[in-house]
mmCIF file of C-alpha atoms and ligand atoms in Angstrom:
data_model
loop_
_atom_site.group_PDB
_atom_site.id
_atom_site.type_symbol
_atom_site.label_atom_id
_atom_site.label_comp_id
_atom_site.label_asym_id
_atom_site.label_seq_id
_atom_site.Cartn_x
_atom_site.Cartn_y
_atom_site.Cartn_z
ATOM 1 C CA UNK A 287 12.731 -2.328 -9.683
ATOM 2 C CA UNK A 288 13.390 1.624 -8.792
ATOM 3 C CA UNK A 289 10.939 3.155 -6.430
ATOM 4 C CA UNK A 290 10.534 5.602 -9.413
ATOM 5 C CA UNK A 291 9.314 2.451 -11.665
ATOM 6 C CA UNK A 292 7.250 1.462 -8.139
ATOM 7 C CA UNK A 293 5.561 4.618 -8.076
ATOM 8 C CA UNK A 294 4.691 4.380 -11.751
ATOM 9 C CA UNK A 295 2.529 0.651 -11.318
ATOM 10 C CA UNK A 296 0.986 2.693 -8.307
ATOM 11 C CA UNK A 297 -0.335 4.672 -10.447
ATOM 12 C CA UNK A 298 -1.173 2.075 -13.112
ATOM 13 C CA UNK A 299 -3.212 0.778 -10.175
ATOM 14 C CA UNK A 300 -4.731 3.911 -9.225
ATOM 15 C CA UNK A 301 -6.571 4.611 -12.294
ATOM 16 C CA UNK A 302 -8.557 1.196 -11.580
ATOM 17 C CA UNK A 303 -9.895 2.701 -8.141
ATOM 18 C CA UNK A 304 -13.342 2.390 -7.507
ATOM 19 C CA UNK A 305 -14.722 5.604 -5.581
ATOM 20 C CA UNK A 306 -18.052 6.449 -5.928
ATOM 21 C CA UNK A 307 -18.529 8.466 -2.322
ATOM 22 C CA UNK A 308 -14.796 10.180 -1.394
ATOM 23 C CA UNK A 309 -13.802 10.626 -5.647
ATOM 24 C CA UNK A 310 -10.211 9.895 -3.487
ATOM 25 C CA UNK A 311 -8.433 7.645 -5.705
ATOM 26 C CA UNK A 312 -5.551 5.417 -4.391
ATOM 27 C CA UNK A 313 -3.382 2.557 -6.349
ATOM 28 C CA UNK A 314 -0.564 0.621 -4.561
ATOM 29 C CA UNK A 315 2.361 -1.392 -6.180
ATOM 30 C CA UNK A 316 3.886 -4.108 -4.082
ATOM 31 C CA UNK A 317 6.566 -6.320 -4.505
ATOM 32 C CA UNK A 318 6.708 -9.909 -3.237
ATOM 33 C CA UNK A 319 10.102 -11.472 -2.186
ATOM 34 C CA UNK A 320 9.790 -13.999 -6.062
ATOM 35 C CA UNK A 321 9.942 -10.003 -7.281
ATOM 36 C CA UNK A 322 6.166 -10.189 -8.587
ATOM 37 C CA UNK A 323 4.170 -6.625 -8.756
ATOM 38 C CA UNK A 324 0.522 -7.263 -7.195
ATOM 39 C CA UNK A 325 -1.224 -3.718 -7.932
ATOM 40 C CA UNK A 326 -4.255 -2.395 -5.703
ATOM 41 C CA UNK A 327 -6.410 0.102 -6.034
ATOM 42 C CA UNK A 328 -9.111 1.423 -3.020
ATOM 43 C CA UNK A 329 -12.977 -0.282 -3.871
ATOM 44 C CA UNK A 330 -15.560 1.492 -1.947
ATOM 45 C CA UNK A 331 -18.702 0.278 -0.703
ATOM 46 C CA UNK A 332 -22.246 1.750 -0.068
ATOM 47 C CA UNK A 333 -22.404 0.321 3.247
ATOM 48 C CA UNK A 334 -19.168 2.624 3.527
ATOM 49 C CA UNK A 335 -17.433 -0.075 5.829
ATOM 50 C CA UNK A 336 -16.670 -2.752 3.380
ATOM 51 C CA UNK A 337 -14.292 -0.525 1.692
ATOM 52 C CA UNK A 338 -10.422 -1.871 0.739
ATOM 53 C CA UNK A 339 -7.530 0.254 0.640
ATOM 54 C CA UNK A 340 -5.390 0.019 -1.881
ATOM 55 C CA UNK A 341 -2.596 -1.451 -0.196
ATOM 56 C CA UNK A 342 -4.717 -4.011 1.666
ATOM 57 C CA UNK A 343 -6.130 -4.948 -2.205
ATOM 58 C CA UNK A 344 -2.687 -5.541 -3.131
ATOM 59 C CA UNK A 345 -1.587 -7.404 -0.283
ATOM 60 C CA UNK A 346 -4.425 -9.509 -0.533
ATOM 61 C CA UNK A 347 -4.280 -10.289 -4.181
ATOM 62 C CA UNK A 348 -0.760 -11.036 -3.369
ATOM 63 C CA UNK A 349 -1.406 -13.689 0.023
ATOM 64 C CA UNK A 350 -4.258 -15.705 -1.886
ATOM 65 C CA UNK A 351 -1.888 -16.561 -4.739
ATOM 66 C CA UNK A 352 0.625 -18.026 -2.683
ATOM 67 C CA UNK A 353 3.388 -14.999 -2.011
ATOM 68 C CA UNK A 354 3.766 -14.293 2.100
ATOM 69 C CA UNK A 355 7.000 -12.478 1.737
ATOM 70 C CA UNK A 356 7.332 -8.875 0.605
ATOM 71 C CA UNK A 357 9.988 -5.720 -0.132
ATOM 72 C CA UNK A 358 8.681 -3.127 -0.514
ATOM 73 C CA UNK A 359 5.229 -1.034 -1.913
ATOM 74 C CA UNK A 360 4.701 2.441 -3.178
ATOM 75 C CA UNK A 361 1.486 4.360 -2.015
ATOM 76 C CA UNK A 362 0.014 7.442 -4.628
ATOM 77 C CA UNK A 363 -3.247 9.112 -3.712
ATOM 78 C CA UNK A 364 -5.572 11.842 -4.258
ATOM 79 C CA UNK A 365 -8.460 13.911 -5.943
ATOM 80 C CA UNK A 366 -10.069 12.024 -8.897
ATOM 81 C CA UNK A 367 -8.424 13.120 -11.830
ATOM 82 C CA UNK A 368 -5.856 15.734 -10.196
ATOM 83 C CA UNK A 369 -2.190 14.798 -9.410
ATOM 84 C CA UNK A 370 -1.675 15.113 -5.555
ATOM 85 C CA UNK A 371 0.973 17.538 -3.959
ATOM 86 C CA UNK A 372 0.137 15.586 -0.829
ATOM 87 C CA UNK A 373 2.058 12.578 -0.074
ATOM 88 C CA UNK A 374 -0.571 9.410 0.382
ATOM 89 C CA UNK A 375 0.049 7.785 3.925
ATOM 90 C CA UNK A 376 -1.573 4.172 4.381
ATOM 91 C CA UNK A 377 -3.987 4.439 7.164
ATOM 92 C CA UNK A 378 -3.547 2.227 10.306
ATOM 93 C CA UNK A 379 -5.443 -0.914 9.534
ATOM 94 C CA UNK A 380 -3.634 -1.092 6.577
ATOM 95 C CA UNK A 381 -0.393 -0.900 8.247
ATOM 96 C CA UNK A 382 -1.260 -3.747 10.383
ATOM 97 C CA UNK A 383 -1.865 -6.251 7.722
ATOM 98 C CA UNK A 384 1.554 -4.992 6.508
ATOM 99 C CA UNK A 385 2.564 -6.064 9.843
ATOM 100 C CA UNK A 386 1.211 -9.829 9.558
ATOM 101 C CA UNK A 387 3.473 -10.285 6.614
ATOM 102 C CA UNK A 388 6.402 -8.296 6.780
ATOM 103 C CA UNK A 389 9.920 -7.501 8.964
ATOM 104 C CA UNK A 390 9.216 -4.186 9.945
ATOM 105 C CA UNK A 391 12.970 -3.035 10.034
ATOM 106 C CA UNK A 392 13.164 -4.135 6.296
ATOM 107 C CA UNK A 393 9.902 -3.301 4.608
ATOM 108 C CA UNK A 394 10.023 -0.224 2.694
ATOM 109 C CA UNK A 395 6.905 2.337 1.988
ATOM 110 C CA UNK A 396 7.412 4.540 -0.438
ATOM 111 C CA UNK A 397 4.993 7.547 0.108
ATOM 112 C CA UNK A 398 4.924 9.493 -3.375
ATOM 113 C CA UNK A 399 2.841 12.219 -4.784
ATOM 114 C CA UNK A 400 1.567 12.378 -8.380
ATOM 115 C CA UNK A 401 4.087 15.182 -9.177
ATOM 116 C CA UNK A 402 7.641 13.016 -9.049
ATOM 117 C CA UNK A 403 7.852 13.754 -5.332
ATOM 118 C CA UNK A 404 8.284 10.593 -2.894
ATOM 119 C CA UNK A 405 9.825 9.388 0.628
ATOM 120 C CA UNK A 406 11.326 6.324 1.695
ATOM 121 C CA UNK A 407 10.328 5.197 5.042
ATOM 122 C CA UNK A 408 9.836 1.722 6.788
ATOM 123 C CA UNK A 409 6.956 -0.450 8.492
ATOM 124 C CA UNK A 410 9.070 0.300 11.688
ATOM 125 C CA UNK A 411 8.693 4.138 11.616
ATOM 126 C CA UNK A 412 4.895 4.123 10.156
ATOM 127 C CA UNK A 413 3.983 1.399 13.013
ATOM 128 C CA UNK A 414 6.427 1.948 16.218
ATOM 129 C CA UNK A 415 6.094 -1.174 18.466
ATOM 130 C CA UNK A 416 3.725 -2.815 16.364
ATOM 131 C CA UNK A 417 1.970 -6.145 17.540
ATOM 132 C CA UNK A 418 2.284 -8.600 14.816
ATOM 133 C CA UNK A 419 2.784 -12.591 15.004
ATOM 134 C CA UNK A 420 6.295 -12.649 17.047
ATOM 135 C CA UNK A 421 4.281 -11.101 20.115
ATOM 136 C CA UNK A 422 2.241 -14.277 20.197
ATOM 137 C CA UNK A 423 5.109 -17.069 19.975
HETATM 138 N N1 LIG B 10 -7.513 4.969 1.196
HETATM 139 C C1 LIG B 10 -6.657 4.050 0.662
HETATM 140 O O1 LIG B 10 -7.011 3.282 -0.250
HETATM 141 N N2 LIG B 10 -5.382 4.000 1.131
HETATM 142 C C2 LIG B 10 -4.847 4.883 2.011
HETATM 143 O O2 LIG B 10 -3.672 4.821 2.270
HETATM 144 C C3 LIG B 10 -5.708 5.910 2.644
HETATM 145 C C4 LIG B 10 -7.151 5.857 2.285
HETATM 146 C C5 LIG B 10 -8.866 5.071 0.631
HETATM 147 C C6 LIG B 10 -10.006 4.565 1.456
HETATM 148 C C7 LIG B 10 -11.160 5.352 0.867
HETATM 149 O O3 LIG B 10 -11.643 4.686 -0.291
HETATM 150 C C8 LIG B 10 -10.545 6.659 0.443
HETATM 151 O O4 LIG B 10 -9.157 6.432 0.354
HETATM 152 C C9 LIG B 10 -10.808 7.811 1.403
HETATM 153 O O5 LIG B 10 -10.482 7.471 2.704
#
């Protein structure tokens, strides 16, 4: 799968977002080691706290049906119904589930807009000296 097909479930995904109170619409695409897409999209919450990213949908989705390895995901993001110029970063809490289940050095995040622009980057750059299960072995 091309991060340009990637990008392309993210946005799939990101039509399904729930946002009532920020109208800012995310969708995620990941892929799990077996090569299985799990799509997320961000579900908000009145009590404003209980509110999933995208990513941490899809990874979710992905660990309760059995897959705990992972490639790679690509991230779009923006105004209800507009087509970002900004590239969609995951915020931090997201970035440390990523870190539960994936090598930082070889997990790839692709950060795209909804105009065909994206970067490559890696859980190692997005989360530098990240704590994750090898700190408590
Ligand atoms: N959000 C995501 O789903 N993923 C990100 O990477 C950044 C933020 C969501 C959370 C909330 O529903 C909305 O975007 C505004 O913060």
């Amino acid at each position: 799968m091309t991060n340009e097909e990637l990008i392309l479930e993210a946005k799939k995904a990101r039509e399904r977002a729930y946002t009532p109170y920020s109208n800012f619409q995310v969708g995620a695409a990941l892929v799990g080691k077996s090569g299985k897409i799990y799509h997320g999209c961000n579900i908000e919450n009145a009590g404003y706290t209980p509110t999933n990213c995208a990513e941490r949908t899809a990874f979710f989705k992905a660990v309760s049906e059995g897959e705990l390895e992972f490639e790679k995901i690509a991230v779009v993001g923006g105004a209800a119904g507009t087509d970002a110029d900004e590239l969609c970063a995951p915020c931090g809490v997201c970035r440390q589930v990523m870190m539960e289940f994936c090598d930082p050095d070889k997990f790839k995040i692709i950060l795209a807009n909804g105009k065909g622009k994206h970067i490559e980057t890696t859980l190692k750059e997005m989360l530098p000296y990240g704590f994750g299960p090898e700190n408590l072995k």
